[in-house]
Coordinates of C-alpha atoms in Angstrom, one line a residue:
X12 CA 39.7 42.1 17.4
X13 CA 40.7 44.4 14.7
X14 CA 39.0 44.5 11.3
X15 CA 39.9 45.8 8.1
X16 CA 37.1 46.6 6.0
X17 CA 38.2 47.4 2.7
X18 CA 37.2 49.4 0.2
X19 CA 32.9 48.7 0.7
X20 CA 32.3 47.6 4.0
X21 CA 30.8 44.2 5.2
X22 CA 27.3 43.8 5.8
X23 CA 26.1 41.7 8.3
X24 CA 22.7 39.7 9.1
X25 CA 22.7 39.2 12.9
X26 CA 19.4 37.1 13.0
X27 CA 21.3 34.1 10.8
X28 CA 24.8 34.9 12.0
X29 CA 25.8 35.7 8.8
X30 CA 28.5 38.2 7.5
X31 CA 29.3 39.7 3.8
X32 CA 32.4 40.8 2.1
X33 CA 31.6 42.4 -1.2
X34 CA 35.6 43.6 -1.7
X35 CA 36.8 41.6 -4.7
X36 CA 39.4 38.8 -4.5
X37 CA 43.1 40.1 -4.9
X38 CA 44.2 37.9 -8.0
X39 CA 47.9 38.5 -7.2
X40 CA 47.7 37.1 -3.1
X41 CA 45.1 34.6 -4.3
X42 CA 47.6 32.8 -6.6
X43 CA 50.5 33.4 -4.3
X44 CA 49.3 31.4 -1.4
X45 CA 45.3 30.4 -1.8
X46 CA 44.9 28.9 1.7
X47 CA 46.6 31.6 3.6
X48 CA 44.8 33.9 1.7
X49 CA 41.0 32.6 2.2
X50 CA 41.9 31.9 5.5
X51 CA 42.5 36.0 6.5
X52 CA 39.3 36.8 4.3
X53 CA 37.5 34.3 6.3
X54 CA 39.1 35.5 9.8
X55 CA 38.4 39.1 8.9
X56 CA 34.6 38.3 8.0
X57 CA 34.5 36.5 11.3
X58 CA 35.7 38.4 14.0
X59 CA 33.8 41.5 12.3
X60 CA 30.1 39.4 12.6
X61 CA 31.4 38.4 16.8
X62 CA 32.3 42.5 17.0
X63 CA 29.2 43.4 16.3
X64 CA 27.5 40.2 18.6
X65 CA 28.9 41.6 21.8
X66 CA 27.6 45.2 20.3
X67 CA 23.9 43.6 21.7
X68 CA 22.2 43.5 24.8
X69 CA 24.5 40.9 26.1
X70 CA 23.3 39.0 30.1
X71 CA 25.7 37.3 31.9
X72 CA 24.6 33.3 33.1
X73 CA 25.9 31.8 35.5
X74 CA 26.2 27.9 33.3
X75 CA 26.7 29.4 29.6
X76 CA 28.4 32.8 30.5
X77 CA 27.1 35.9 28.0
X78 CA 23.9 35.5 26.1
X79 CA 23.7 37.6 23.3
X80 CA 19.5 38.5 22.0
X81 CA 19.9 38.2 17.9
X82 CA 17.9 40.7 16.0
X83 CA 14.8 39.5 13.8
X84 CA 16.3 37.8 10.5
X85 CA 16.8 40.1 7.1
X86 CA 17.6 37.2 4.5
X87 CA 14.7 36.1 3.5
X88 CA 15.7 32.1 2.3
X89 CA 13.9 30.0 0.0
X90 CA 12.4 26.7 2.1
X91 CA 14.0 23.2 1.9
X92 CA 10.6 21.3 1.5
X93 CA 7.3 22.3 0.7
X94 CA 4.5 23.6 2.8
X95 CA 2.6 20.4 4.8
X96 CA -0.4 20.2 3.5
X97 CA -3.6 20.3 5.4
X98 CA -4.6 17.4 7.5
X99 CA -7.5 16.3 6.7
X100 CA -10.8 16.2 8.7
X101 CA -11.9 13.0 10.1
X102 CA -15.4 12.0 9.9
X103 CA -16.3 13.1 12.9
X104 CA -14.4 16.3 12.7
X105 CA -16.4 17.7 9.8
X106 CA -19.8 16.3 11.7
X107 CA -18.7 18.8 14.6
X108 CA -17.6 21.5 12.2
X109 CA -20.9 21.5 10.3
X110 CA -23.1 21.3 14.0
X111 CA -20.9 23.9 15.8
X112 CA -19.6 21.4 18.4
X113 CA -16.4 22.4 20.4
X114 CA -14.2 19.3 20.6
X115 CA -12.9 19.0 24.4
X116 CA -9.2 17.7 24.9
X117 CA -9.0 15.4 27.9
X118 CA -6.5 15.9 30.3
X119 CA -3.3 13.6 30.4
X120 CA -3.4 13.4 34.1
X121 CA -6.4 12.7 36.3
X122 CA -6.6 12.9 40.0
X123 CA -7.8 9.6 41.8
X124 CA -9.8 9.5 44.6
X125 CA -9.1 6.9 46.3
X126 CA -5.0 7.3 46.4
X127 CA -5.7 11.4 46.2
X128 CA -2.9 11.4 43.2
X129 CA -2.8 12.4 40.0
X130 CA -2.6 9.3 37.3
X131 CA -2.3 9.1 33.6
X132 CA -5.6 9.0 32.2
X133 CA -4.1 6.2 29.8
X134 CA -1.2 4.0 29.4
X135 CA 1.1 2.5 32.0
X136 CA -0.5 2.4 35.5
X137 CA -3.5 4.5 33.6
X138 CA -7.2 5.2 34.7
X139 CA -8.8 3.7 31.9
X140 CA -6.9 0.2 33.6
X141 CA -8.5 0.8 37.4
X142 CA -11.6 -1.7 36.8
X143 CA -8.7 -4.7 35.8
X144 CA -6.4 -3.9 38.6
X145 CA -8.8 -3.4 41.7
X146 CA -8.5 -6.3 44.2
X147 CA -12.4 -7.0 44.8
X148 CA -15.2 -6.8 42.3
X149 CA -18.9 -6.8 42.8
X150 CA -20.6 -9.4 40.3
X151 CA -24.3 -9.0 39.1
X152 CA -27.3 -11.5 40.3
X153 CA -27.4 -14.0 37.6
X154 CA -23.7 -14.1 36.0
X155 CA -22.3 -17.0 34.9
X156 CA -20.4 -19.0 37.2
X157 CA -16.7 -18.4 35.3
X158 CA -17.7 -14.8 34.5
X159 CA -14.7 -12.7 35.7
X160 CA -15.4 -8.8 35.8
X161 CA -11.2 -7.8 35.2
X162 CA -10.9 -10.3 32.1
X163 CA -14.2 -8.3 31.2
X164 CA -13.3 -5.1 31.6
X165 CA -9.7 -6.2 29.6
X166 CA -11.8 -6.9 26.7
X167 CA -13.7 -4.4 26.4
X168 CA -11.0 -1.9 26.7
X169 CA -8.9 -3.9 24.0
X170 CA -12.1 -4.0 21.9
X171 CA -12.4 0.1 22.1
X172 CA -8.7 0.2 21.0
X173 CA -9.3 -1.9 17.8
X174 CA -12.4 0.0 17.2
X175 CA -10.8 3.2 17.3
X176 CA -7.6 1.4 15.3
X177 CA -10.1 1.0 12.7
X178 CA -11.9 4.1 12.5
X179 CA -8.4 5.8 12.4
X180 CA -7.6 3.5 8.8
X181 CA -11.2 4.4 7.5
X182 CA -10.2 8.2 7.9
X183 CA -7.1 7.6 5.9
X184 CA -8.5 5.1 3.5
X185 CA -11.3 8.0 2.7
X186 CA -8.7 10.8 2.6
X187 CA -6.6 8.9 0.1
X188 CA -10.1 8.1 -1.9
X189 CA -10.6 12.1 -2.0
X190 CA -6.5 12.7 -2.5
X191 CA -6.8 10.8 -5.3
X192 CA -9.8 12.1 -7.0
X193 CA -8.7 15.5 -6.6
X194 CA -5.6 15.0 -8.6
X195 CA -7.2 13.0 -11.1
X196 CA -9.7 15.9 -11.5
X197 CA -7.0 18.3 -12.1
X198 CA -5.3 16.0 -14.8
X199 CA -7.9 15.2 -16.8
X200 CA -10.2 17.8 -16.3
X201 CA -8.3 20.2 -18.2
X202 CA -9.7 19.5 -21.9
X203 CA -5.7 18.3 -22.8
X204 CA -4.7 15.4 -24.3
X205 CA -2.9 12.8 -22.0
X206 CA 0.2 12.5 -24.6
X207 CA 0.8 16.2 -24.6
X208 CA 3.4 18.2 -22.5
X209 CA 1.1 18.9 -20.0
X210 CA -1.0 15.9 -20.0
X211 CA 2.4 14.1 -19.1
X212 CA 2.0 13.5 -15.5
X213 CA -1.7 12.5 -15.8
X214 CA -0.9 9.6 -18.9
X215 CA 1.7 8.3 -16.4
X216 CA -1.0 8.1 -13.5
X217 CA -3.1 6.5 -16.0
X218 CA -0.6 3.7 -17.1
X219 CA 0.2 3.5 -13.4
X220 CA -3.5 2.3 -12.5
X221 CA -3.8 0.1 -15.7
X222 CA -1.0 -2.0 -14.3
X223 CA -2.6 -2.0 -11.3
X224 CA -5.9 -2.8 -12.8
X225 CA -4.1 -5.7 -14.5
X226 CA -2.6 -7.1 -11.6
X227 CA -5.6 -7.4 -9.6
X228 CA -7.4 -9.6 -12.3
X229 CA -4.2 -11.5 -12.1
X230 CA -4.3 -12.3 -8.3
X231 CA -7.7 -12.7 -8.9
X232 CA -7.6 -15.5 -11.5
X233 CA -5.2 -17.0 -9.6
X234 CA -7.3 -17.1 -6.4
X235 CA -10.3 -18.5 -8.3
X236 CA -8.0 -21.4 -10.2
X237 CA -6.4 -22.3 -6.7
X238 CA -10.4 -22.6 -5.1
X239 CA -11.2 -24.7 -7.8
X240 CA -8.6 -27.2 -7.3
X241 CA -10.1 -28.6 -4.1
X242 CA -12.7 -31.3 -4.1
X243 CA -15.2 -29.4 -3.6
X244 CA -14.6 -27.3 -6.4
X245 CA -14.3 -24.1 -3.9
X246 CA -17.6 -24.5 -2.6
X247 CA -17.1 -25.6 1.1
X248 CA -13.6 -23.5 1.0
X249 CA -13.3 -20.7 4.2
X250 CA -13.6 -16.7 2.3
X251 CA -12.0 -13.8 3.5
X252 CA -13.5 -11.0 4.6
X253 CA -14.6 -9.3 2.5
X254 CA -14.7 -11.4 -0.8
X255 CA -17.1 -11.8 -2.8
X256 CA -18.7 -14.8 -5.0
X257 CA -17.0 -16.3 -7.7
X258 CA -19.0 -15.6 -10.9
X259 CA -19.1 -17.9 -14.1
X260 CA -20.6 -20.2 -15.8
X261 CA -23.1 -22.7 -13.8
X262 CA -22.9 -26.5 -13.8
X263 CA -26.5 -28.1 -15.4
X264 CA -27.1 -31.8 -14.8
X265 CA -30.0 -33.4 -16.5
X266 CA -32.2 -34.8 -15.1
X267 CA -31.9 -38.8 -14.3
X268 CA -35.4 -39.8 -16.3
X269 CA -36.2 -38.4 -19.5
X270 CA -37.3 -39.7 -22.8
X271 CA -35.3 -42.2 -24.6
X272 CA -35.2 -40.3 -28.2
X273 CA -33.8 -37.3 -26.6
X274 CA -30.9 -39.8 -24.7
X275 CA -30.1 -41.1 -28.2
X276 CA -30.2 -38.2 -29.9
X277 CA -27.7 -36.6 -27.4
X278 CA -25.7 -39.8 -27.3
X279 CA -25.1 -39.8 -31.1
X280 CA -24.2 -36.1 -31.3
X281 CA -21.5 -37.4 -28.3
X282 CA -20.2 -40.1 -31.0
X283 CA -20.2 -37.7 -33.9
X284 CA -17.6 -35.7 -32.0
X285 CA -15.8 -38.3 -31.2
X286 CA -15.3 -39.6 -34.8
X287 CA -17.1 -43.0 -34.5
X288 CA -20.6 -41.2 -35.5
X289 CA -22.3 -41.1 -38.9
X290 CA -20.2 -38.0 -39.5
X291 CA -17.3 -39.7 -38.7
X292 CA -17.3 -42.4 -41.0
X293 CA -17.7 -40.0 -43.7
X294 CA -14.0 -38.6 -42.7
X295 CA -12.3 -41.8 -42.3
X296 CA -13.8 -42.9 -46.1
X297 CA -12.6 -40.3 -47.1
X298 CA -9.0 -40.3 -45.6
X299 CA -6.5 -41.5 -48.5
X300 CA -4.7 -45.4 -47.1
X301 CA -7.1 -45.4 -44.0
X302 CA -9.8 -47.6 -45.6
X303 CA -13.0 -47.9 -47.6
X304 CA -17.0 -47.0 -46.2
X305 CA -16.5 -50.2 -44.4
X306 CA -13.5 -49.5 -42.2
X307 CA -11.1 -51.9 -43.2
X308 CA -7.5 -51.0 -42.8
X309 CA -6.2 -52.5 -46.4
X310 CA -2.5 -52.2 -45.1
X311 CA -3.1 -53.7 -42.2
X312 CA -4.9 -56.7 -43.4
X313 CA -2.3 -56.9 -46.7
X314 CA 0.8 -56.9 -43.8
X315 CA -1.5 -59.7 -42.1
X316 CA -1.8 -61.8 -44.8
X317 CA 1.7 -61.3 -46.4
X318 CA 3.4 -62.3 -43.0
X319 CA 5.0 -58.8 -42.9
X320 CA 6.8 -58.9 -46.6
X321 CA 4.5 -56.9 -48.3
X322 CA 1.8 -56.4 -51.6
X323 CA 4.2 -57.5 -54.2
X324 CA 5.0 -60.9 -52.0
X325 CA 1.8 -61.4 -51.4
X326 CA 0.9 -61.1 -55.4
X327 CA 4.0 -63.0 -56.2
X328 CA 2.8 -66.0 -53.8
X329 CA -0.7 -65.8 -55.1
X330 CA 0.6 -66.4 -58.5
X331 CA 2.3 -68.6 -58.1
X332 CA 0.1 -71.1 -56.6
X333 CA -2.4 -70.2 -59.1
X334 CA -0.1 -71.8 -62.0
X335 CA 0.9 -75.2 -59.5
X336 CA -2.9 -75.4 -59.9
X337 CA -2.8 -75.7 -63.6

């Protein structure tokens, strides 16, 4: 158990089971033999901080032999993570705080009466299940004939435990909501400019919700083209919850008797489109080799009449028979 101190002695924090040695290292024994050498520094240090252990109040047990009461802690050392933040108050919570109501836990345990023990107030073999498991029920006058009071009581508990699933996800949904404007606030709020050094972090939450902006309108413009590729153009289609009407342009369908000049009008400005109105003749006179105002194809009708060999043929043949007629 013996210690040598050196020249400043060690100093010791009890609380963290910690010991110092300030001496400096001995440069000669440290490059003579370095493990030997830590290994006595380390021995020394150690056996000192166990001295001064069994220097406290030290009980004897009979399982773990001598307990030793550490002091408060002296080093004060910087945390590994950050403070938690605060939870946040739930709807309900912050009705009560601003009416003054005392929330009142319920008890994990509740005594029955009828088997005089005490019973979960929930969960396996709980209270909440005694209705659903009790042998004999009393039906009301005027229930149906398949009404069962146990598969009754089984849905309405089930239907409290989705209710209260969803009123959980609502608090968290509207905690996130106020997370979120809150830090938005605090980036943008400050009169800087998002591309300077301290507008960094809010340009990047910026470009992070654009994305996000842009993928929605993706999925969505991908839902409305898959809805309209049914029959019924989407219209008889099952919705989700939640989603709303597709909005764009409305079909018009005329009506089935009108008068005939508005038909023809709107049948010639069909045609004109098409290129076999007035104004398309117009482009196909026009069009060099296509034909004259009377759309005839001259190459066509030259290739007919030629047999497939061509204008000059064709002029040689015709003269030709013009001087056997002489």
């Amino acid at each position: 158990t013996a210690v040598q101190q050196g020249e400043t002695p060690l100093t010791f924090d009890l609380g963290l089971l910690a010991s110092f040695d300030p001496n400096p290292i001995d440069s000669k024994a440290y490059s003579q033999d370095l493990e030997s050498y830590l290994k006595q520094r380390s021995r020394n240090a150690t056996q000192a901080l166990i001295n001064n252990i069994f220097n406290l109040k030290v009980t004897r047990d009979i399982d773990h032999g001598p307990l030793a009461t550490l002091p408060a802690i002296q080093t004060r050392l910087p945390r590994e993570k950050p403070l938690p933040k605060p939870k946040p108050l739930t709807k309900w919570e912050k009705f009560a705080k601003i009416k003054g109501i005392q929330n009142k836990k319920k008890d994990k345990m509740v005594f029955d009466e009828d088997t005089q023990t005490w019973v979960p107030s929930w969960g396996y073999k709980g209270a909440n299940k005694k209705v659903e498991d009790q042998w004999i029920h009393v039906v009301k006058a005027g229930a149906e004939d398949d009404y069962s009071p146990a598969k009754a009581a089984a849905k309405e508990r089930k239907d409290r435990k989705l209710k209260n699933e969803a009123q959980r996800l609502k608090n968290l949904a509207r905690a996130n909501q106020a997370e979120t404007k809150s830090s938005s606030a605090s980036g943008l709020g400050d009169g800087k400019s998002q591309s300077g050094a301290l507008g960094s972090g809010s340009a990047s939450q910026v470009a992070k919700a654009a994305a996000r902006q842009k993928r929605k309108a993706e999925l969505e413009a991908d839902v409305l083209r898959s809805r309209a590729s049914t029959a019924s153009m989407g219209k008889f289609d099952k919705r989700l919850e939640g989603e709303g009407k597709a909005k764009g342009i409305k079909r018009k369908f005329d009506p089935l008797e009108q008068d005939t000049g508005a038909e023809r009008q709107a049948s010639m400005a069909l045609l004109s489109k098409l290129g076999t109105g007035p104004g398309g003749l117009k482009k196909k006179a026009n069009s060099v080799g296509q034909g004259d105002s009377e759309l005839v194809n001259t190459r066509k009708a030259v290739k007919f009449a030629s047999g497939g060999s061509g204008g000059v043929a064709l002029g040689r043949k015709q003269a030709q028979g013009a001087s056997g007629a002489k």
